[in-house]
Structure formats: structure tokens, C-alpha cells
mmCIF file of C-alpha atoms in Angstrom:
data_model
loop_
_atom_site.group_PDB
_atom_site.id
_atom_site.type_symbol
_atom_site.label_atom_id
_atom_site.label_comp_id
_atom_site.label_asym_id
_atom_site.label_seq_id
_atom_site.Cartn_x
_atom_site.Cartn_y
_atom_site.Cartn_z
ATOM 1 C CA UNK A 1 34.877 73.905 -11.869
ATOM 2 C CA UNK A 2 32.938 70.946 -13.391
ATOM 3 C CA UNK A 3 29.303 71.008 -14.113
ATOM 4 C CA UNK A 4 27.097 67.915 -12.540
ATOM 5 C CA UNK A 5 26.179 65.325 -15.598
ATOM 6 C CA UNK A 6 22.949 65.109 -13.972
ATOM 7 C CA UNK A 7 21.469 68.721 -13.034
ATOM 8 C CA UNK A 8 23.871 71.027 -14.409
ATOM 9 C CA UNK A 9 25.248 72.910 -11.343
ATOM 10 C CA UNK A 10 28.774 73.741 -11.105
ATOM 11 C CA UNK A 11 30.827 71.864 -8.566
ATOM 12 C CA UNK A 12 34.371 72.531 -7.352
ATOM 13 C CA UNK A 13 34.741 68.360 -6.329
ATOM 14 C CA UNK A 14 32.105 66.090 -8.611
ATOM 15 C CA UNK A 15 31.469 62.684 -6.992
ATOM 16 C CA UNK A 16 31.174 59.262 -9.729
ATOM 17 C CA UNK A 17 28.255 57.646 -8.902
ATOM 18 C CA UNK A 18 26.495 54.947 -11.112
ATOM 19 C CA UNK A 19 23.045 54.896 -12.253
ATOM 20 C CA UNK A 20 21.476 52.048 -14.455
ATOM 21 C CA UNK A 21 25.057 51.216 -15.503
ATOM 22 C CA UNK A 22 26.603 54.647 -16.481
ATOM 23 C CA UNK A 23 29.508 56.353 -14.422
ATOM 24 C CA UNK A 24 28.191 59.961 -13.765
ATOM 25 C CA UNK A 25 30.142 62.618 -12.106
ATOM 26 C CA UNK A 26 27.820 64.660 -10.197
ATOM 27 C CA UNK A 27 27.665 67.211 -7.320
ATOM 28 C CA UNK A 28 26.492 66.341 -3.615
ATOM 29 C CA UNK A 29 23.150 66.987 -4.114
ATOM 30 C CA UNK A 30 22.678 64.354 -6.945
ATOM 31 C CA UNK A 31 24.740 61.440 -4.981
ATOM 32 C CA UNK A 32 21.492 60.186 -3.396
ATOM 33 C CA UNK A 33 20.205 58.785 -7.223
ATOM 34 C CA UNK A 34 23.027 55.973 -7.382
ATOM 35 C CA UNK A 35 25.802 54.260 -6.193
ATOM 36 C CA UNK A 36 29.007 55.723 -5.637
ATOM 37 C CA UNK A 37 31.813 54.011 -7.531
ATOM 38 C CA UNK A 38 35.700 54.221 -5.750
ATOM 39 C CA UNK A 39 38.264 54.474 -8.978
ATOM 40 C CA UNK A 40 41.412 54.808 -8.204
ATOM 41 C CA UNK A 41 42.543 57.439 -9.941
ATOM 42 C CA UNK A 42 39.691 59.940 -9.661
ATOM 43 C CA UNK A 43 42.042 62.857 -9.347
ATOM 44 C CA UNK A 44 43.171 62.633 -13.022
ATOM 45 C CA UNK A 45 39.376 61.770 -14.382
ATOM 46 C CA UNK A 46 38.183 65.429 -13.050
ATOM 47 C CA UNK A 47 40.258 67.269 -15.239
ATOM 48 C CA UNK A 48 37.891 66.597 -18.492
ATOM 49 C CA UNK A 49 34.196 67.293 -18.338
ATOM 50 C CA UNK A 50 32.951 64.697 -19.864
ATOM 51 C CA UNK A 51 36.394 62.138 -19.339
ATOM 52 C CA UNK A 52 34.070 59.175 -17.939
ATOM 53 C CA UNK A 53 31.511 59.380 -21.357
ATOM 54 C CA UNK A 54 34.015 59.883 -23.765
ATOM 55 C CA UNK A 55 36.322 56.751 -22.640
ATOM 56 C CA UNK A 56 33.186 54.406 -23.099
ATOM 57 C CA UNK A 57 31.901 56.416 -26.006
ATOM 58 C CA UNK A 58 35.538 55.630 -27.716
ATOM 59 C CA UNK A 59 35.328 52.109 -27.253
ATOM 60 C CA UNK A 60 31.727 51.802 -28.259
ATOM 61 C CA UNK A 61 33.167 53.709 -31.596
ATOM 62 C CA UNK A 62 36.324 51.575 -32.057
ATOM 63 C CA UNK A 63 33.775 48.538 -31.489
ATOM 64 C CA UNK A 64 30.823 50.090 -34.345
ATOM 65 C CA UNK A 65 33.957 50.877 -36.731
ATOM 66 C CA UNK A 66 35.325 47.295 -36.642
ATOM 67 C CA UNK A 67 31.780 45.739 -36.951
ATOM 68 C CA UNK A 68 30.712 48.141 -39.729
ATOM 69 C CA UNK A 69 33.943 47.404 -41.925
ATOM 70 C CA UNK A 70 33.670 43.976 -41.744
ATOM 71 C CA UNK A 71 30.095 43.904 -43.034
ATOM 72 C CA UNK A 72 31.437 46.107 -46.158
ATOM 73 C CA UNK A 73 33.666 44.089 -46.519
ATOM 74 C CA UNK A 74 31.772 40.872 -46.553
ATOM 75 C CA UNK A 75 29.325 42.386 -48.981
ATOM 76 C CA UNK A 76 31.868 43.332 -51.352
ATOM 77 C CA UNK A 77 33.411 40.096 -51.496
ATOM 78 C CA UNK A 78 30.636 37.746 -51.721
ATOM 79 C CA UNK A 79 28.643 40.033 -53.974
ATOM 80 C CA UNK A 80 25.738 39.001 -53.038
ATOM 81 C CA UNK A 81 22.944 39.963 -50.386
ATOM 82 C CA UNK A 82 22.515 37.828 -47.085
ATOM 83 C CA UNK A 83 18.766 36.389 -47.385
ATOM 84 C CA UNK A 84 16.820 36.810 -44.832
ATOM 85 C CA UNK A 85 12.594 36.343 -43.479
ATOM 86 C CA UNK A 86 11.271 38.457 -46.136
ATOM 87 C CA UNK A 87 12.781 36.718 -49.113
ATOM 88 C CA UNK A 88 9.864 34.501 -48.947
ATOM 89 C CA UNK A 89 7.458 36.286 -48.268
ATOM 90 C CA UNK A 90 5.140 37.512 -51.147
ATOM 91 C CA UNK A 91 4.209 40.831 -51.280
ATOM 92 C CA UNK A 92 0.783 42.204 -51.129
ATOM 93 C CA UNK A 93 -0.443 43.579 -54.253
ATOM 94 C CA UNK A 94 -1.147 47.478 -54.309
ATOM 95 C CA UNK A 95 -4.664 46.690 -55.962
ATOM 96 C CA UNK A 96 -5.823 44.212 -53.079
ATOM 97 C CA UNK A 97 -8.537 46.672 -51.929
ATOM 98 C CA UNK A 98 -9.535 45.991 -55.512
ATOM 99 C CA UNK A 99 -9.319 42.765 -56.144
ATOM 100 C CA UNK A 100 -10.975 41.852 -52.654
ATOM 101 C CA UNK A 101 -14.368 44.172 -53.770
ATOM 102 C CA UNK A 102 -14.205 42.937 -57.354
ATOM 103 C CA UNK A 103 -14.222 38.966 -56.011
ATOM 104 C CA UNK A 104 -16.732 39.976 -53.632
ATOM 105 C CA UNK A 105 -19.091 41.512 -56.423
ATOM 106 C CA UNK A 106 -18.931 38.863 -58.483
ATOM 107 C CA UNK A 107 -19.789 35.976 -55.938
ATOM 108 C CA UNK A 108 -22.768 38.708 -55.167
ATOM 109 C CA UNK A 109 -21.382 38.735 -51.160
ATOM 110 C CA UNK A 110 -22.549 42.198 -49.504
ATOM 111 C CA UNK A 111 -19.457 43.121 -47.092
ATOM 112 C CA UNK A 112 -21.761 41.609 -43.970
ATOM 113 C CA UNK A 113 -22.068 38.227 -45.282
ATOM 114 C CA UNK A 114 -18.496 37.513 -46.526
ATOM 115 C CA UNK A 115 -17.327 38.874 -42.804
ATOM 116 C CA UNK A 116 -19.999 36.090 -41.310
ATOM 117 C CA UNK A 117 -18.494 33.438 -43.963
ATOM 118 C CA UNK A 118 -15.114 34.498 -43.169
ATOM 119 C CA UNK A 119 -16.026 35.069 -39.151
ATOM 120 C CA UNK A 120 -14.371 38.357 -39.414
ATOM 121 C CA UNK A 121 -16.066 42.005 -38.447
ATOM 122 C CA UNK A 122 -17.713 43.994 -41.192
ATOM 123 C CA UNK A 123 -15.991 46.499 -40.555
ATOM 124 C CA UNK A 124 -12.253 45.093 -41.230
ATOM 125 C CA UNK A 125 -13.948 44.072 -44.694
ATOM 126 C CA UNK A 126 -14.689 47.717 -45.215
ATOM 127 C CA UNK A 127 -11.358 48.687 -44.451
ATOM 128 C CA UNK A 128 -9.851 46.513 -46.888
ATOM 129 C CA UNK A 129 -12.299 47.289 -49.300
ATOM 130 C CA UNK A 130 -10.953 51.068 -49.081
ATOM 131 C CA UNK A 131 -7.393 50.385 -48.309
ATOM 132 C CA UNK A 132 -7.333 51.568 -45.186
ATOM 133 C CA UNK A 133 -5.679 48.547 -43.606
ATOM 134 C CA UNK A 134 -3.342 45.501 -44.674
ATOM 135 C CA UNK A 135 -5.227 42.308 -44.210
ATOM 136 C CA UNK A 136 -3.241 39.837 -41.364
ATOM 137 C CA UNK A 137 -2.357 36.716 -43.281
ATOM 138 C CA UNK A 138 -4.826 34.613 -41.706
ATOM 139 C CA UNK A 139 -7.570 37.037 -43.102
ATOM 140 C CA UNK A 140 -5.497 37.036 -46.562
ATOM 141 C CA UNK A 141 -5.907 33.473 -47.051
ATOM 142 C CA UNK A 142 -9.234 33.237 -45.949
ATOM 143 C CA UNK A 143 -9.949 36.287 -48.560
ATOM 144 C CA UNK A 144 -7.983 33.645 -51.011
ATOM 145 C CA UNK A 145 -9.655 30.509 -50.538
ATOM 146 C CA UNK A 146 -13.393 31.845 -50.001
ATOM 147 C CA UNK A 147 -12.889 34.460 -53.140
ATOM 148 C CA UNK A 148 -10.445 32.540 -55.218
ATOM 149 C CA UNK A 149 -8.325 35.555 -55.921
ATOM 150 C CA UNK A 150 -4.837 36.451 -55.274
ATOM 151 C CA UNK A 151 -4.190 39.399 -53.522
ATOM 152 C CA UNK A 152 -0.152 38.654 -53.422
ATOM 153 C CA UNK A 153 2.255 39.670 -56.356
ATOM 154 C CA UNK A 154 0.820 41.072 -59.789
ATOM 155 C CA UNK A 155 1.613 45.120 -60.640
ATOM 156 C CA UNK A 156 3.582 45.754 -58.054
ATOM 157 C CA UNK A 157 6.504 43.831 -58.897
ATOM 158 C CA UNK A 158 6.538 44.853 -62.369
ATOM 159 C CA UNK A 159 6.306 48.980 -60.965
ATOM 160 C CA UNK A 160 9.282 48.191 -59.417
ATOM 161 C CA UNK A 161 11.766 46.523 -62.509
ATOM 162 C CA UNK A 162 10.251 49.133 -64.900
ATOM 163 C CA UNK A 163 10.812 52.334 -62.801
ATOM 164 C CA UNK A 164 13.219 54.871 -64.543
ATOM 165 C CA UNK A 165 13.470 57.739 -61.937
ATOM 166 C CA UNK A 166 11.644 61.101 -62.026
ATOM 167 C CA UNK A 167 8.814 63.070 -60.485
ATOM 168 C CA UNK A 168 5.772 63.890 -61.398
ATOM 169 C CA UNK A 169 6.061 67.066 -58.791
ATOM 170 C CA UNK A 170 9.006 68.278 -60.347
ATOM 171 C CA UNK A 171 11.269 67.848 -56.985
ATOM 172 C CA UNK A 172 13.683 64.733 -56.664
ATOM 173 C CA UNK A 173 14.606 62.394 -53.811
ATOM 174 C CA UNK A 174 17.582 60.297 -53.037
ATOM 175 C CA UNK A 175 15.927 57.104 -54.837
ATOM 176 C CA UNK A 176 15.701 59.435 -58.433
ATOM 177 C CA UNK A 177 19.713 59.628 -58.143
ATOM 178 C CA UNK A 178 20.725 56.578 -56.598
ATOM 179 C CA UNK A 179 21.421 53.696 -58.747
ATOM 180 C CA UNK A 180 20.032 50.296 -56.855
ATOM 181 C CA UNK A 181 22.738 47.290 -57.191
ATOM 182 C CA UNK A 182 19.942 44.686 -56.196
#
């Protein structure tokens, strides 16, 4: 007996029916949810339980196996790492909450009149001002050109060259033993 792919129940002669593009074999009751597909030679595909999911899940693994060994390969030819979007983009400093409240302070804004300069909500200002939220880079250039600070670049990059591994709890993840090849 073979059990239904869809509900379970055990069925002496499963009937392939396709629903939203995947062959099913399932039992008389479940026949009504798609469309019955005639093979050929449905005899010899009732003898596995799962004979219709493993023959596309064995292409779709010959297919990922190919893919995936020519992108190894590629990288360890060239030796070098396909550039992409967010090559150029700069990244946001971690101090940026700080940075925004210190340019604020100084230019002697309160958080409601640099969001009516800006024609933002007090609110997002308050949010940056405690980190709670990345500003959008229309609001980050705004923030730039009204304060005249940067809030792209600085410590962060520098964190990142200098970092020698290690925890401060005492426990270790993946990125204490893996050596980055960037």
C-alpha cells in the first residue's frame, strides 16, 4: 500500500494528479484538488513512495551541484570577489546616533526644530538620536548637509581591519576560528 502525498491515508491504487506544478500521487478522495496527469507508465512509478519527488528532486540536485562547482571554481581561479551594489555604498558609522545629537547641540537645534528644517517627524529624530533606527538616505544627507557632519565611514571600518578574534563572554563563534580571505 502507498500512503496519499497529500493527507496521509493509505491507498491500495494512488492516482497522479498535479497541483501548482507538482506531480502528487494521492488517493480518491484528494483527486478533486488538481488535475489528473495520464503517464504512461504509471504501473512502474507506484512501486516507490515517493518515485515522482525524488526523480525531480535528483535533477534539481544534479542541476545545484553543477551550478555550485562552477562558482568554486570561478572563485578560485580568478581570485578575486565579483563586485557587486554594495561595493559602493558607504557604510553607516556605528556612532551616527552620536554624531547626529552632537551636530545638533552645537548648532543649538532642539530635536523639533531640526525635524521642521529637515521636514521630517520629531519623532524619527529621536530615534536616531537613540539608535533605534537607521536613517533612509534621503534623511542621511539631509542630516549631512543641514549639520555638516558625516555620519558614513569613521570607527567602524577601522573595528573591522584591527579585530583579532576572542570574546569578551568567554564562548566563541564561527567568526573567532575562521580566517576571512577578503
Amino acid at each position: 500500500m502507498v500512503q496519499c502525498e497529500m493527507c496521509g491515508a493509505e491507498t491500495s491504487s494512488p492516482t497522479t494528479i498535479k497541483v501548482e506544478g507538482a506531480k502528487l500521487q494521492v488517493c480518491s478522495n484528494c483527486t478533486g484538488f488538481g488535475t489528473e496527469v495520464k503517464t504512461p507508465g504509471s504501473t512502474s512509478s507506484t512501486s516507490t513512495k515517493y518515485s515522482t519527488s525524488s526523480s525531480s528532486g535528483g535533477s534539481a540536485a544534479s542541476g545545484s551541484s553543477s551550478s555550485s562547482g562552477g562558482a568554486t571554481g570561478s572563485s578560485r581561479s580568478g581570485g578575486s570577489r565579483r563586485r557587486d551594489m554594495f561595493d559602493e555604498m558607504d557604510e553607516i558609522a556605528p556612532d551616527y546616533d552620536d554624531r547626529i545629537r552632537r551636530a545638533r547641540e552645537k548648532k543649538g537645534l532642539s530635536q523639533s526644530d531640526l525635524a521642521n528644517e529637515l521636514n521630517e517627524k520629531a519623532s524619527l529624530i529621536r530615534k536616531l538620536e537613540r539608535g533605534e533606527t537607521l536613517p533612509s538616505d534621503s534623511v542621511q544627507s539631509k542630516l549631512e548637509r543641514h549639520l555638516d557632519v558625516s555620519l558614513t565611514g569613521g570607527a567602524g571600518a577601522d573595528d573591522d581591519a584591527e579585530w583579532s578574534g576572542g570574546s569578551s563572554t568567554g564562548s566563541y563563534t564561527l567568526g573567532d576560528v575562521v580566517k576571512r580571505k577578503d
